[in-house]
Amino acid sequence: MVQLENTKCSFLFCLGICILICSAIYFKANLSNTPLPPTVLSTQTTPAPKTCDILPPAAPGFKWQRTDCKKISYETKPGANCTLLQSDLHFIMAPLSREEKDFPLAFIITIHKELETFVRLLRAIYAPQNVYCIHIDAKAPEEYKTSVRNLAGCFSNVFVATVNEKVTYAGFSRLQADINCMKDLVKSPTKWKRVINLCGQDFPIQTNLELVRYMQGTEWKDRNMTPGIKQPPTMKHRTEFQYEEVKGTHVAPKGKGQKKGPPPHNITIYFGTAYYSLTRPFVEFVLKDKVAKDLLEWSRDTFSPDEHYWVTLNHMKEAPGSYVEGGWEGNVRAIKWRDQEGKVHQGCKGQYIRDICVYGLDDLPWLLKTKSMFANKFETASFPEALDCLELWHRHKVLRHATVPIQPSWRLTTEVEVMNSTVIFSKTGECF
Ligand SMILES: *[C@@H]1O[C@H](CO)[C@@H](O)[C@H](O)[C@H]1NC(C)=O
Ligand SMILES: *[C@@H]1O[C@H](CO)[C@@H](O)[C@H](O)[C@H]1NC(C)=O
Ligand SMILES: *[C@@H]1O[C@H](CO)[C@@H](O)[C@H](O)[C@H]1NC(C)=O
């Protein structure tokens, strides 16, 4: 009897603790003003959960659920079974069409953190006919570098750059990282037709097939895409004065505003985005041509040289695939800049960081409308649902375009039956 009392007490005590914890979670959720979906079963009225509305509707009576519910590890060990790893991580291991197979792409991805986000980006753009050069910031932790190398070891067309820089925001090292990868890529046996650069916070909007079609369309056939214009007066200081990278952390003016000499060969400097799609002959020109090399040397002590180097070369008529009259054309990247609020977009639903929007879930409809190849930026630590949802949507589109039989492991979602008496809401993109 006493024992029973004890058991009863323990039970009541546990129940009490549970209620306390639940209330604490509830109040915390309320405070942070993010309505979390209830995790307990409920037959009461359903609060509107955050859903991935951009997904195509599931069959009547069904809803989408992620297939990778069991928490898979993105840490890869040396000697892993690569076949198993490719399928566990949902990599698509066959070309999805003849058209894509005949137009291989090269990618340069510069990363420094967040292994999981990188793996998800890689699997979104991965195709066996393409080739991928990964530049890992030399400052990154050793375990991170090892994990990336182990992963790359499972794919014959993914490799880590031979030379990896300590990358500084707005510094020459950022440009050097791309050039290091280009030197490796021209030696690759893959006959790639375009090279595209990405950073770890990018994610594709278009599928590989759409990229291939876009590059082969009348506007970009045999042409490099480097959106930009003649250097505006507001950007003149970037190349008029000398700058240097300080302690690998930031870029600062050198001395007391030391002036730089004029650009070599009387080149007119342009200004634009650091993102591009470049033809192979152009990349060979960049690596071999005297004018290109002289401009690179001259750019060493400028501010954010990756925002003038590519676009300047691409406005020279000697450069293969150049676009001398080109301006901001080319949907390379969807970015919500703070100063374009009210003009190009109606505000950031996530959060601005350095005047660039880190996307929230409600930014996705805008992103899809831009028709850009890629979007920047995503942060899984602050706004995980945005990437979760875009990732599922993107994979749906990829598989819809496929002209070969679809392997079950390629799917990121499955349809599960909605039953009235069980869980009827879930944050899409999550497991329950
Ligand atoms: C939760 O927040 C809403 C307003 O956001 C408020 O009306 C409500 O009283 C709060 N509930 C609790 C239990 O604090
Ligand atoms: C790797 O895993 C696959 C699928 O489970 C299996 O068929 C294959 O034999 C394994 N390979 C090695 C080398 O263990
Ligand atoms: C340099 O270029 C400008 C226009 O781009 C031209 O007017 C000038 O004559 C050129 N100078 C030399 C030395 O070639």
CSV table of N, CA, C and O in Angstrom, one decimal, residues 28 116 122-123 211 219 315 432:
chain,number,residue,atom,x,y,z
A,28,LYS,N,7.1,30.7,-23.5
A,28,LYS,CA,8.3,31.1,-24.2
A,28,LYS,C,7.9,31.4,-25.7
A,28,LYS,O,8.3,32.3,-26.3
A,116,GLU,N,25.8,21.0,-42.9
A,116,GLU,CA,24.5,20.5,-43.3
A,116,GLU,C,23.9,21.4,-44.5
A,116,GLU,O,23.5,20.9,-45.5
A,122,LEU,N,24.7,21.3,-52.2
A,122,LEU,CA,25.4,20.4,-53.1
A,122,LEU,C,24.4,19.4,-53.7
A,122,LEU,O,24.4,19.2,-55.0
A,123,ARG,N,23.6,18.8,-52.9
A,123,ARG,CA,22.6,17.8,-53.5
A,123,ARG,C,21.6,18.4,-54.4
A,123,ARG,O,21.0,17.8,-55.2
A,211,LEU,N,18.7,25.8,-66.0
A,211,LEU,CA,20.0,26.5,-66.1
A,211,LEU,C,20.5,26.2,-67.5
A,211,LEU,O,21.0,27.2,-68.2
A,219,GLU,N,19.8,34.8,-75.8
A,219,GLU,CA,20.4,35.9,-75.1
A,219,GLU,C,21.8,35.6,-74.6
A,219,GLU,O,22.8,36.4,-74.7
A,315,HIS,N,33.5,43.3,-70.5
A,315,HIS,CA,33.2,44.4,-71.3
A,315,HIS,C,34.3,44.8,-72.3
A,315,HIS,O,34.3,45.8,-72.9
A,432,PHE,N,7.3,14.6,-37.8
A,432,PHE,CA,6.5,14.5,-36.6
A,432,PHE,C,6.2,13.1,-36.2
A,432,PHE,O,6.5,12.2,-37.0
